[in-house]
mmCIF file of C-alpha atoms in Angstrom:
data_model
loop_
_atom_site.group_PDB
_atom_site.id
_atom_site.type_symbol
_atom_site.label_atom_id
_atom_site.label_comp_id
_atom_site.label_asym_id
_atom_site.label_seq_id
_atom_site.Cartn_x
_atom_site.Cartn_y
_atom_site.Cartn_z
ATOM 1 C CA MET A 1 -42.035 -31.042 -20.620
ATOM 2 C CA ILE A 2 -41.153 -27.341 -20.381
ATOM 3 C CA ARG A 3 -40.630 -25.314 -23.501
ATOM 4 C CA LEU A 4 -38.439 -22.308 -24.400
ATOM 5 C CA ASP A 5 -39.221 -20.262 -27.499
ATOM 6 C CA LEU A 6 -36.195 -18.284 -28.669
ATOM 7 C CA GLU A 7 -38.180 -16.749 -31.505
ATOM 8 C CA GLY A 8 -35.620 -15.385 -34.002
ATOM 9 C CA LEU A 9 -32.746 -14.997 -31.476
ATOM 10 C CA SER A 10 -29.565 -16.735 -32.623
ATOM 11 C CA PHE A 11 -26.611 -17.949 -30.574
ATOM 12 C CA ASP A 12 -24.380 -15.213 -31.921
ATOM 13 C CA GLN A 13 -26.932 -12.764 -30.509
ATOM 14 C CA GLY A 14 -26.907 -14.258 -26.997
ATOM 15 C CA ALA A 15 -29.409 -17.122 -27.215
ATOM 16 C CA HIS A 16 -27.157 -19.261 -25.007
ATOM 17 C CA LEU A 17 -27.910 -16.961 -22.062
ATOM 18 C CA LEU A 18 -31.625 -17.717 -22.280
ATOM 19 C CA VAL A 19 -31.025 -21.457 -22.740
ATOM 20 C CA ARG A 20 -28.686 -21.620 -19.729
ATOM 21 C CA HIS A 21 -31.082 -19.620 -17.576
ATOM 22 C CA PHE A 22 -33.969 -21.822 -18.721
ATOM 23 C CA LEU A 23 -32.135 -25.067 -17.920
ATOM 24 C CA GLU A 24 -31.446 -23.947 -14.362
ATOM 25 C CA LYS A 25 -35.131 -24.738 -13.689
ATOM 26 C CA VAL A 26 -34.728 -28.295 -15.032
ATOM 27 C CA PRO A 27 -33.402 -31.093 -12.790
ATOM 28 C CA VAL A 28 -30.393 -33.128 -13.958
ATOM 29 C CA GLY A 29 -31.743 -35.753 -16.382
ATOM 30 C CA GLY A 30 -34.867 -33.699 -17.080
ATOM 31 C CA ARG A 31 -35.946 -32.717 -20.567
ATOM 32 C CA ALA A 32 -36.728 -29.338 -22.105
ATOM 33 C CA THR A 33 -37.822 -28.313 -25.586
ATOM 34 C CA VAL A 34 -36.072 -25.394 -27.304
ATOM 35 C CA VAL A 35 -37.699 -23.884 -30.382
ATOM 36 C CA GLY A 36 -36.807 -20.958 -32.603
ATOM 37 C CA THR A 37 -36.611 -19.646 -36.126
ATOM 38 C CA ALA A 38 -32.912 -18.690 -36.317
ATOM 39 C CA PRO A 39 -31.424 -20.500 -39.370
ATOM 40 C CA ALA A 40 -28.476 -22.142 -37.571
ATOM 41 C CA LEU A 41 -30.269 -22.845 -34.288
ATOM 42 C CA GLY A 42 -29.931 -26.628 -34.469
ATOM 43 C CA VAL A 43 -26.205 -26.549 -35.285
ATOM 44 C CA ASP A 44 -25.405 -23.950 -32.638
ATOM 45 C CA LEU A 45 -27.537 -25.604 -29.950
ATOM 46 C CA ARG A 46 -25.912 -28.997 -30.596
ATOM 47 C CA SER A 47 -22.400 -27.502 -30.249
ATOM 48 C CA TRP A 48 -23.352 -25.567 -27.118
ATOM 49 C CA CYS A 49 -24.888 -28.662 -25.481
ATOM 50 C CA ARG A 50 -21.737 -30.673 -26.159
ATOM 51 C CA ALA A 51 -19.559 -27.964 -24.590
ATOM 52 C CA GLU A 52 -21.857 -27.562 -21.569
ATOM 53 C CA GLY A 53 -22.354 -31.286 -20.912
ATOM 54 C CA HIS A 54 -26.024 -31.570 -21.940
ATOM 55 C CA ARG A 55 -27.564 -34.092 -24.388
ATOM 56 C CA PHE A 56 -29.007 -32.746 -27.617
ATOM 57 C CA GLU A 57 -31.827 -34.562 -29.441
ATOM 58 C CA PRO A 58 -33.513 -33.374 -32.673
ATOM 59 C CA THR A 59 -37.270 -33.788 -33.041
ATOM 60 C CA GLU A 60 -39.549 -34.364 -35.986
ATOM 61 C CA GLN A 61 -40.802 -30.801 -35.721
ATOM 62 C CA SER A 62 -38.787 -28.268 -37.740
ATOM 63 C CA GLY A 63 -37.023 -25.737 -35.528
ATOM 64 C CA ALA A 64 -37.695 -27.729 -32.333
ATOM 65 C CA TYR A 65 -35.062 -29.619 -30.292
ATOM 66 C CA GLU A 66 -34.952 -31.492 -27.003
ATOM 67 C CA VAL A 67 -32.238 -30.927 -24.452
ATOM 68 C CA VAL A 68 -31.574 -33.345 -21.584
ATOM 69 C CA ARG A 69 -29.850 -31.473 -18.789
ATOM 70 C CA GLY A 70 -26.484 -32.895 -17.782
ATOM 71 C CA GLY A 71 -24.700 -32.593 -14.463
ATOM 72 C CA ALA A 72 -21.417 -31.076 -15.670
ATOM 73 C CA GLN A 73 -22.167 -27.579 -14.399
ATOM 74 C CA LEU A 74 -23.170 -28.848 -10.977
ATOM 75 C CA ALA A 75 -20.104 -31.110 -10.828
ATOM 76 C CA ARG A 76 -17.903 -28.141 -11.715
ATOM 77 C CA TRP A 77 -18.847 -26.446 -8.450
ATOM 78 C CA LEU A 78 -18.783 -29.587 -6.330
ATOM 79 C CA ASN A 79 -16.570 -28.928 -3.286
ATOM 80 C CA ALA A 80 -16.354 -25.227 -4.147
ATOM 81 C CA GLU A 81 -15.833 -22.997 -1.105
ATOM 82 C CA ARG A 82 -16.147 -19.359 -0.240
ATOM 83 C CA ALA A 83 -12.955 -17.334 -0.069
ATOM 84 C CA GLY A 84 -13.736 -16.591 3.539
ATOM 85 C CA SER A 85 -16.217 -13.959 4.621
ATOM 86 C CA SER A 86 -16.290 -10.673 2.748
ATOM 87 C CA SER A 87 -16.366 -8.878 6.110
ATOM 88 C CA ALA A 88 -13.127 -7.605 7.599
ATOM 89 C CA SER A 89 -14.464 -8.541 11.028
ATOM 90 C CA ALA A 90 -14.413 -12.270 10.215
ATOM 91 C CA LEU A 91 -11.042 -12.840 8.563
ATOM 92 C CA VAL A 92 -9.553 -16.307 8.425
ATOM 93 C CA ARG A 93 -5.983 -16.391 9.621
ATOM 94 C CA ARG A 94 -4.456 -18.210 6.631
ATOM 95 C CA PRO A 95 -6.324 -17.876 3.313
ATOM 96 C CA ASP A 96 -5.956 -20.853 0.981
ATOM 97 C CA PRO A 97 -3.228 -20.310 -1.644
ATOM 98 C CA THR A 98 -5.644 -21.586 -4.320
ATOM 99 C CA TRP A 99 -7.947 -18.641 -3.628
ATOM 100 C CA GLY A 100 -5.294 -16.661 -5.481
ATOM 101 C CA LEU A 101 -6.747 -13.483 -6.921
ATOM 102 C CA ALA A 102 -10.354 -14.387 -6.150
ATOM 103 C CA ALA A 103 -12.301 -11.621 -4.450
ATOM 104 C CA ARG A 104 -12.674 -12.184 -0.710
ATOM 105 C CA GLY A 105 -16.047 -13.835 -0.117
ATOM 106 C CA ALA A 106 -16.399 -15.162 -3.689
ATOM 107 C CA LEU A 107 -17.366 -18.788 -4.402
ATOM 108 C CA VAL A 108 -14.105 -20.299 -5.613
ATOM 109 C CA GLU A 109 -14.153 -23.068 -8.213
ATOM 110 C CA PRO A 110 -11.826 -25.858 -7.028
ATOM 111 C CA GLY A 111 -8.695 -26.810 -8.912
ATOM 112 C CA GLY A 112 -7.191 -23.394 -9.525
ATOM 113 C CA PRO A 113 -3.481 -22.547 -9.287
ATOM 114 C CA ALA A 114 -1.870 -21.813 -5.947
ATOM 115 C CA VAL A 115 -0.517 -18.285 -6.335
ATOM 116 C CA PRO A 116 2.610 -17.839 -4.177
ATOM 117 C CA PHE A 117 1.843 -14.832 -1.975
ATOM 118 C CA ASP A 118 4.188 -15.401 0.961
ATOM 119 C CA LEU A 119 2.585 -12.729 3.181
ATOM 120 C CA ASP A 120 -0.547 -14.772 3.792
ATOM 121 C CA ASP A 121 -0.945 -14.687 7.575
ATOM 122 C CA ARG A 122 -3.510 -12.310 9.067
ATOM 123 C CA ASP A 123 -1.389 -11.788 12.162
ATOM 124 C CA VAL A 124 1.637 -10.837 10.043
ATOM 125 C CA VAL A 125 0.010 -8.187 7.804
ATOM 126 C CA TRP A 126 -3.258 -7.076 9.354
ATOM 127 C CA ALA A 127 -4.302 -4.041 11.384
ATOM 128 C CA ASP A 128 -7.912 -3.416 12.386
ATOM 129 C CA LEU A 129 -7.361 0.230 11.486
ATOM 130 C CA ALA A 130 -6.464 -0.631 7.864
ATOM 131 C CA PRO A 131 -9.961 -0.247 6.302
ATOM 132 C CA ARG A 132 -10.525 3.145 7.935
ATOM 133 C CA LEU A 133 -7.018 4.345 7.094
ATOM 134 C CA TYR A 134 -7.513 3.383 3.454
ATOM 135 C CA ALA A 135 -10.830 5.251 3.332
ATOM 136 C CA HIS A 136 -9.110 8.303 4.792
ATOM 137 C CA ALA A 137 -6.184 7.937 2.390
ATOM 138 C CA ALA A 138 -8.447 7.647 -0.646
ATOM 139 C CA ALA A 139 -10.377 10.743 0.384
ATOM 140 C CA ALA A 140 -7.233 12.728 1.175
ATOM 141 C CA GLN A 141 -5.447 12.340 -2.161
ATOM 142 C CA TRP A 142 -4.233 15.632 -3.582
ATOM 143 C CA ASP A 143 -3.023 16.784 -6.968
ATOM 144 C CA PRO A 144 0.537 18.209 -6.968
ATOM 145 C CA ALA A 145 -0.399 20.538 -9.801
ATOM 146 C CA SER A 146 -3.306 22.206 -7.999
ATOM 147 C CA ALA A 147 -2.688 21.626 -4.275
ATOM 148 C CA VAL A 148 0.340 23.932 -4.369
ATOM 149 C CA ASP A 149 0.286 27.463 -5.754
ATOM 150 C CA TRP A 150 3.423 27.113 -7.878
ATOM 151 C CA ALA A 151 2.968 30.641 -9.198
ATOM 152 C CA SER A 152 3.548 32.141 -5.756
ATOM 153 C CA GLU A 153 6.346 34.681 -5.696
ATOM 154 C CA ILE A 154 9.534 33.439 -4.047
ATOM 155 C CA ASP A 155 11.830 36.139 -2.693
ATOM 156 C CA VAL A 156 14.462 34.063 -0.918
ATOM 157 C CA PRO A 157 18.141 35.086 -0.524
ATOM 158 C CA GLY A 158 20.515 32.982 -2.601
ATOM 159 C CA ASP A 159 22.169 31.165 0.298
ATOM 160 C CA ILE A 160 18.827 30.330 1.883
ATOM 161 C CA GLU A 161 17.489 29.109 -1.461
ATOM 162 C CA ARG A 162 20.509 26.802 -1.837
ATOM 163 C CA ALA A 163 19.789 25.454 1.643
ATOM 164 C CA VAL A 164 16.183 24.735 0.628
ATOM 165 C CA VAL A 165 17.375 22.981 -2.536
ATOM 166 C CA GLN A 166 19.779 20.818 -0.522
ATOM 167 C CA ILE A 167 17.046 19.828 1.931
ATOM 168 C CA MET A 168 14.656 19.030 -0.909
ATOM 169 C CA THR A 169 17.344 16.862 -2.535
ATOM 170 C CA TYR A 170 17.706 14.971 0.737
ATOM 171 C CA LEU A 171 13.934 14.542 1.030
ATOM 172 C CA ILE A 172 13.675 13.180 -2.523
ATOM 173 C CA GLU A 173 16.145 10.363 -1.947
ATOM 174 C CA ASN A 174 14.449 9.397 1.307
ATOM 175 C CA GLU A 175 11.033 9.358 -0.352
ATOM 176 C CA GLN A 176 12.396 7.136 -3.119
ATOM 177 C CA ALA A 177 13.256 4.494 -0.533
ATOM 178 C CA ALA A 178 9.897 5.032 1.156
ATOM 179 C CA LEU A 179 8.187 4.308 -2.177
ATOM 180 C CA VAL A 180 10.130 1.144 -3.006
ATOM 181 C CA ILE A 181 9.523 -0.596 0.328
ATOM 182 C CA PRO A 182 5.681 -0.583 0.397
ATOM 183 C CA ALA A 183 5.635 -1.355 -3.338
ATOM 184 C CA ARG A 184 7.742 -4.472 -2.712
ATOM 185 C CA LEU A 185 5.630 -5.555 0.235
ATOM 186 C CA LEU A 186 2.396 -4.966 -1.680
ATOM 187 C CA ALA A 187 3.331 -7.536 -4.314
ATOM 188 C CA ARG A 188 3.798 -10.181 -1.595
ATOM 189 C CA VAL A 189 0.529 -9.684 0.333
ATOM 190 C CA HIS A 190 -2.246 -12.244 -0.313
ATOM 191 C CA PRO A 191 -5.134 -10.396 -2.042
ATOM 192 C CA TYR A 192 -7.485 -11.763 0.629
ATOM 193 C CA PHE A 193 -6.116 -8.904 2.773
ATOM 194 C CA TYR A 194 -7.015 -6.375 0.100
ATOM 195 C CA GLU A 195 -7.372 -3.456 2.528
ATOM 196 C CA VAL A 196 -3.676 -3.799 3.371
ATOM 197 C CA GLN A 197 -2.842 -3.989 -0.339
ATOM 198 C CA GLN A 198 -4.873 -0.857 -1.003
ATOM 199 C CA LEU A 199 -3.218 0.981 1.861
ATOM 200 C CA LEU A 200 0.279 0.044 0.681
ATOM 201 C CA ALA A 201 -0.637 1.078 -2.867
ATOM 202 C CA VAL A 202 -1.807 4.500 -1.665
ATOM 203 C CA GLN A 203 1.303 4.791 0.497
ATOM 204 C CA ALA A 204 3.475 4.249 -2.578
ATOM 205 C CA ALA A 205 1.362 6.795 -4.475
ATOM 206 C CA ASP A 206 1.818 9.263 -1.598
ATOM 207 C CA GLU A 207 5.584 8.914 -1.811
ATOM 208 C CA ALA A 208 5.483 9.393 -5.581
ATOM 209 C CA ARG A 209 3.649 12.697 -5.057
ATOM 210 C CA HIS A 210 6.126 13.754 -2.387
ATOM 211 C CA MET A 211 9.011 13.067 -4.749
ATOM 212 C CA GLU A 212 7.305 15.202 -7.380
ATOM 213 C CA VAL A 213 6.588 18.231 -5.205
ATOM 214 C CA PHE A 214 9.998 18.156 -3.502
ATOM 215 C CA ARG A 215 11.698 17.980 -6.898
ATOM 216 C CA ARG A 216 9.547 20.756 -8.319
ATOM 217 C CA ARG A 217 10.431 22.957 -5.354
ATOM 218 C CA ALA A 218 14.127 22.095 -5.677
ATOM 219 C CA VAL A 219 14.362 23.190 -9.313
ATOM 220 C CA LEU A 220 12.006 26.158 -8.999
ATOM 221 C CA SER A 221 14.882 28.621 -8.979
ATOM 222 C CA GLY A 222 16.476 27.009 -12.028
ATOM 223 C CA GLY A 223 19.569 25.563 -10.340
ATOM 224 C CA GLU A 224 20.936 22.073 -9.890
ATOM 225 C CA LEU A 225 19.987 19.721 -7.066
ATOM 226 C CA GLY A 226 22.162 19.378 -3.976
ATOM 227 C CA THR A 227 24.445 16.601 -2.782
ATOM 228 C CA SER A 228 23.768 12.960 -1.889
ATOM 229 C CA SER A 229 26.107 11.433 0.680
ATOM 230 C CA VAL A 230 27.335 7.840 0.813
ATOM 231 C CA GLY A 231 26.229 7.574 4.439
ATOM 232 C CA GLY A 232 22.719 8.676 3.562
ATOM 233 C CA ARG A 233 22.393 6.143 0.781
ATOM 234 C CA GLU A 234 23.853 3.382 2.961
ATOM 235 C CA SER A 235 21.286 4.182 5.624
ATOM 236 C CA LEU A 236 18.439 3.911 3.116
ATOM 237 C CA ALA A 237 19.889 0.757 1.539
ATOM 238 C CA SER A 238 19.774 -0.936 4.947
ATOM 239 C CA LEU A 239 15.995 -0.414 4.950
ATOM 240 C CA LEU A 240 15.703 -2.151 1.579
ATOM 241 C CA ASP A 241 17.587 -5.169 2.938
ATOM 242 C CA GLU A 242 14.876 -6.061 5.498
ATOM 243 C CA PRO A 243 12.560 -8.776 4.023
ATOM 244 C CA ASP A 244 10.288 -9.239 7.060
ATOM 245 C CA PHE A 245 6.980 -7.363 6.673
ATOM 246 C CA SER A 246 6.655 -6.276 10.291
ATOM 247 C CA LEU A 247 10.309 -5.394 10.750
ATOM 248 C CA ALA A 248 10.391 -3.406 7.506
ATOM 249 C CA THR A 249 7.209 -1.581 8.573
ATOM 250 C CA PHE A 250 8.747 -0.875 11.982
ATOM 251 C CA LEU A 251 12.026 0.489 10.634
ATOM 252 C CA LEU A 252 10.443 2.538 7.838
ATOM 253 C CA SER A 253 7.055 3.722 9.090
ATOM 254 C CA VAL A 254 7.368 3.750 12.875
ATOM 255 C CA LEU A 255 10.971 4.858 13.346
ATOM 256 C CA GLY A 256 11.947 6.442 10.014
ATOM 257 C CA GLU A 257 8.768 8.189 8.892
ATOM 258 C CA GLY A 258 7.892 8.863 12.526
ATOM 259 C CA THR A 259 11.160 10.773 12.792
ATOM 260 C CA PHE A 260 10.369 12.553 9.541
ATOM 261 C CA LEU A 261 7.155 13.931 11.032
ATOM 262 C CA SER A 262 9.313 16.089 13.292
ATOM 263 C CA LEU A 263 11.538 17.106 10.378
ATOM 264 C CA LEU A 264 8.566 18.152 8.245
ATOM 265 C CA SER A 265 7.156 20.178 11.137
ATOM 266 C CA PHE A 266 10.537 21.876 11.453
ATOM 267 C CA LEU A 267 10.553 22.724 7.735
ATOM 268 C CA ASP A 268 6.998 24.041 7.960
ATOM 269 C CA LYS A 269 8.002 26.337 10.825
ATOM 270 C CA TYR A 270 11.155 27.702 9.188
ATOM 271 C CA ALA A 271 10.056 27.623 5.536
ATOM 272 C CA PRO A 272 11.236 30.852 3.872
ATOM 273 C CA ASP A 273 8.456 30.821 1.268
ATOM 274 C CA PRO A 274 4.839 29.636 0.902
ATOM 275 C CA ILE A 275 5.655 26.854 -1.583
ATOM 276 C CA THR A 276 8.146 25.182 0.745
ATOM 277 C CA ARG A 277 5.602 25.453 3.548
ATOM 278 C CA ALA A 278 2.832 23.970 1.398
ATOM 279 C CA VAL A 279 4.765 20.921 0.177
ATOM 280 C CA THR A 280 6.003 20.033 3.653
ATOM 281 C CA ARG A 281 2.520 20.378 5.175
ATOM 282 C CA LEU A 282 0.939 18.188 2.492
ATOM 283 C CA ALA A 283 3.606 15.529 2.904
ATOM 284 C CA ARG A 284 3.286 15.553 6.676
ATOM 285 C CA VAL A 285 -0.427 14.665 6.553
ATOM 286 C CA ASP A 286 0.353 11.638 4.390
ATOM 287 C CA GLU A 287 3.318 10.548 6.502
ATOM 288 C CA ALA A 288 1.219 10.715 9.672
ATOM 289 C CA ARG A 289 -1.127 8.167 8.102
ATOM 290 C CA HIS A 290 1.790 5.866 7.226
ATOM 291 C CA VAL A 291 3.004 6.029 10.804
ATOM 292 C CA ALA A 292 -0.509 5.328 12.117
ATOM 293 C CA PHE A 293 -0.740 2.131 10.053
ATOM 294 C CA GLY A 294 2.711 1.001 11.152
ATOM 295 C CA VAL A 295 1.903 1.442 14.832
ATOM 296 C CA ALA A 296 -1.569 -0.138 14.510
ATOM 297 C CA HIS A 297 -0.174 -3.129 12.624
ATOM 298 C CA LEU A 298 2.553 -3.762 15.182
ATOM 299 C CA GLU A 299 0.130 -3.361 18.087
ATOM 300 C CA HIS A 300 -2.090 -5.985 16.415
ATOM 301 C CA GLN A 301 0.794 -8.359 15.862
ATOM 302 C CA ALA A 302 2.198 -7.873 19.361
ATOM 303 C CA SER A 303 -1.140 -9.072 20.759
ATOM 304 C CA HIS A 304 -0.641 -12.395 18.922
ATOM 305 C CA ASP A 305 3.138 -12.784 18.982
ATOM 306 C CA PRO A 306 4.899 -12.345 22.329
ATOM 307 C CA SER A 307 8.279 -12.596 20.585
ATOM 308 C CA LEU A 308 7.647 -9.509 18.436
ATOM 309 C CA ARG A 309 9.313 -6.950 20.675
ATOM 310 C CA GLY A 310 12.462 -9.054 20.789
ATOM 311 C CA ARG A 311 12.515 -9.208 17.003
ATOM 312 C CA LEU A 312 11.956 -5.445 16.755
ATOM 313 C CA ARG A 313 14.860 -4.851 19.118
ATOM 314 C CA GLY A 314 17.025 -7.183 17.044
ATOM 315 C CA ALA A 315 16.177 -5.286 13.856
ATOM 316 C CA VAL A 316 17.214 -1.962 15.396
ATOM 317 C CA GLU A 317 20.442 -3.421 16.736
ATOM 318 C CA ARG A 318 21.335 -5.118 13.434
ATOM 319 C CA ARG A 319 20.749 -1.939 11.474
ATOM 320 C CA HIS A 320 22.796 0.060 13.982
ATOM 321 C CA ASP A 321 25.694 -2.387 13.641
ATOM 322 C CA VAL A 322 25.526 -2.241 9.830
ATOM 323 C CA LEU A 323 25.680 1.570 9.913
ATOM 324 C CA ALA A 324 28.182 1.864 12.773
ATOM 325 C CA THR A 325 31.033 2.893 10.478
ATOM 326 C CA THR A 326 29.046 5.436 8.464
ATOM 327 C CA VAL A 327 29.143 9.135 9.143
ATOM 328 C CA ALA A 328 26.240 11.056 10.608
ATOM 329 C CA LEU A 329 23.695 13.105 8.696
ATOM 330 C CA ASN A 330 25.042 14.565 5.448
ATOM 331 C CA SER A 331 26.883 17.687 6.635
ATOM 332 C CA ASP A 332 25.411 19.667 3.746
ATOM 333 C CA VAL A 333 21.924 18.787 4.997
ATOM 334 C CA PHE A 334 22.774 19.584 8.611
ATOM 335 C CA ASP A 335 24.292 22.949 7.692
ATOM 336 C CA SER A 336 21.285 23.736 5.491
ATOM 337 C CA LEU A 337 18.895 23.036 8.355
ATOM 338 C CA VAL A 338 20.893 25.336 10.621
ATOM 339 C CA LEU A 339 20.956 28.113 8.035
ATOM 340 C CA LEU A 340 17.250 27.706 7.293
ATOM 341 C CA ALA A 341 16.394 28.143 10.973
ATOM 342 C CA ALA A 342 18.924 30.982 11.318
ATOM 343 C CA GLY A 343 17.689 32.946 8.313
ATOM 344 C CA GLU A 344 20.907 34.956 8.012
ATOM 345 C CA TRP A 345 24.684 34.847 8.354
ATOM 346 C CA THR A 346 25.222 36.442 11.765
ATOM 347 C CA PRO A 347 26.737 34.783 14.847
ATOM 348 C CA ALA A 348 23.564 35.234 16.848
ATOM 349 C CA ALA A 349 21.396 33.847 14.062
ATOM 350 C CA ILE A 350 23.626 30.821 13.461
ATOM 351 C CA ALA A 351 23.619 30.089 17.202
ATOM 352 C CA ARG A 352 19.819 30.306 17.135
ATOM 353 C CA GLY A 353 19.650 28.004 14.116
ATOM 354 C CA HIS A 354 22.010 25.502 15.713
ATOM 355 C CA ARG A 355 19.842 25.397 18.844
ATOM 356 C CA ALA A 356 16.765 24.866 16.668
ATOM 357 C CA VAL A 357 18.349 21.826 14.993
ATOM 358 C CA ALA A 358 19.435 20.479 18.396
ATOM 359 C CA ASN A 359 15.830 20.853 19.557
ATOM 360 C CA LEU A 360 14.697 19.095 16.387
ATOM 361 C CA ASN A 361 16.858 16.103 17.241
ATOM 362 C CA LYS A 362 15.446 16.132 20.760
ATOM 363 C CA ARG A 363 11.850 16.140 19.451
ATOM 364 C CA MET A 364 12.694 13.330 17.046
ATOM 365 C CA ASP A 365 14.055 11.259 19.926
ATOM 366 C CA GLU A 366 11.009 11.983 22.099
ATOM 367 C CA GLY A 367 8.657 11.012 19.266
ATOM 368 C CA ARG A 368 10.438 7.697 18.712
ATOM 369 C CA GLN A 369 10.301 6.961 22.430
ATOM 370 C CA ARG A 370 6.534 7.622 22.552
ATOM 371 C CA ARG A 371 5.887 5.213 19.713
ATOM 372 C CA LEU A 372 8.152 2.573 21.256
ATOM 373 C CA LEU A 373 6.254 2.884 24.551
ATOM 374 C CA ARG A 374 2.977 2.317 22.642
ATOM 375 C CA LEU A 375 4.435 -0.921 21.323
ATOM 376 C CA GLY A 376 5.044 -2.159 24.856
ATOM 377 C CA PHE A 377 8.710 -1.350 25.431
ATOM 378 C CA SER A 378 9.709 -0.102 28.861
ATOM 379 C CA GLY A 379 10.887 3.465 29.319
ATOM 380 C CA ALA A 380 14.513 2.379 29.579
ATOM 381 C CA GLU A 381 14.191 0.227 26.450
ATOM 382 C CA ALA A 382 12.583 3.075 24.521
ATOM 383 C CA VAL A 383 15.450 5.410 25.440
ATOM 384 C CA GLU A 384 18.023 2.815 24.423
ATOM 385 C CA LEU A 385 16.434 1.820 21.115
ATOM 386 C CA SER A 386 15.698 5.397 20.088
ATOM 387 C CA ALA A 387 19.366 6.259 20.626
ATOM 388 C CA LEU A 388 20.353 3.419 18.266
ATOM 389 C CA HIS A 389 18.243 4.827 15.406
ATOM 390 C CA THR A 390 20.211 5.983 12.374
ATOM 391 C CA ARG A 391 21.724 9.448 12.588
ATOM 392 C CA ASN A 392 20.486 9.996 9.049
ATOM 393 C CA PHE A 393 16.885 10.410 10.396
ATOM 394 C CA MET A 394 15.185 7.871 8.068
#
C-alpha cells in the first residue's frame, strides 16, 4: 500500500491538492494511506472523500487514514470530447452548442448547457485571413490622445472650418452605425471562432476611436456640430436592419466602408490643417482592414455557397428600394466637400471643388466595382450594383 505523509499541512492550507495528485497514481478500488499531524485532518479528509467519491476508513494508528479510490472523477469525464482542434487550420464546420464558452481545443465535460450562438457555421463567419488580420489589428491600435498632435496650430478661415465641422459631424454618425453592427454580430458568433470574435471586437473599438477623434476635431474651434439629415439616418438605419452576417458584412464593410476609403483619401488630400489630415489618415488604415476582412470572408463563403452572389445582389436591390424615396447625400455635407476642395469663395475655385467631388464619386464607384469583381460578379453586374449603392456613401 502506498503512503502519503502530509506532515503538518491542513486542508485549509491546500492539503487536498496533494491528496488528489497522490490518488491519481492509485487504480480505482486501490488503497492508499494518508498520514499527517494537522489537528482536523481526519474530519477534513472524510468530508473531502465523500465529496470526491472516495471511501474513507480510519485506522488504529493516530493521524493515519486509509482512502479507497473511487471512480467518480473518471466517470465525470466519460464521453468527454475535445472542442475541436485548437488550430485554425483544422476547424470543424459546426461546433457543438454544448461547447459554449469552452476554449477551442479544451476537453469539454459532458452535460453542459447549450449556449445559443446562432452564428455557428464556419462557412458563414470564417475567413482564412482572420487570424492574421487580428494580429495586425492588435498591433496597429493607436491612442487618440497621443496619435494626434491636438496642440497643433489651426489657422483655418471660418467658412472652411464650418465645412470641416459639418464633415466631421457626418463622419461621426456613420461611425456610430459602423460600431453597432460588428458589436451586434460579435455577440452572436460561436466562441469556437474566436479569431472572428476578436476581429469584430477590434473593429468596434476602431470605430469608437474614430468617433472620438472626429468629435474632438469637430469641437476644436469651440462651435456646435453640424447638421444630420433624415436621409442620412435612414440610409444608416437600413444597415442596422440586415440580420444576415454575410449580407451585413457586405453592405457595411465591402460597399459602405469601401466607399469611405475614397472619402477619407479625399479628406486627407484637401485637409486644411494637420489635425484633420491626421485623424482621416489614422481612420483610413483601420477602415482598410475592415474592408479586407469583409472581402476575404465573402470570398471564403462564395467558395462554399454558390447562391451567395444572388443573395448579395438581393441585399443591394432591397436596400436600394427601401431608400428610393430618400434624398441624396445631405446637401450640407456635399457643399462642405466642395468648399473644402475649393479652399475659397471664387467661381474658379468652386468649379474646381465641384469637379473634385465629382471625381470623388467616380473613384468611389470604381472602388466598389473592383471589389464586386473580386467577389465574382461580371463587369456588367458590378457596374449595375455599384450604381444602386446608397447616395449617402455608407
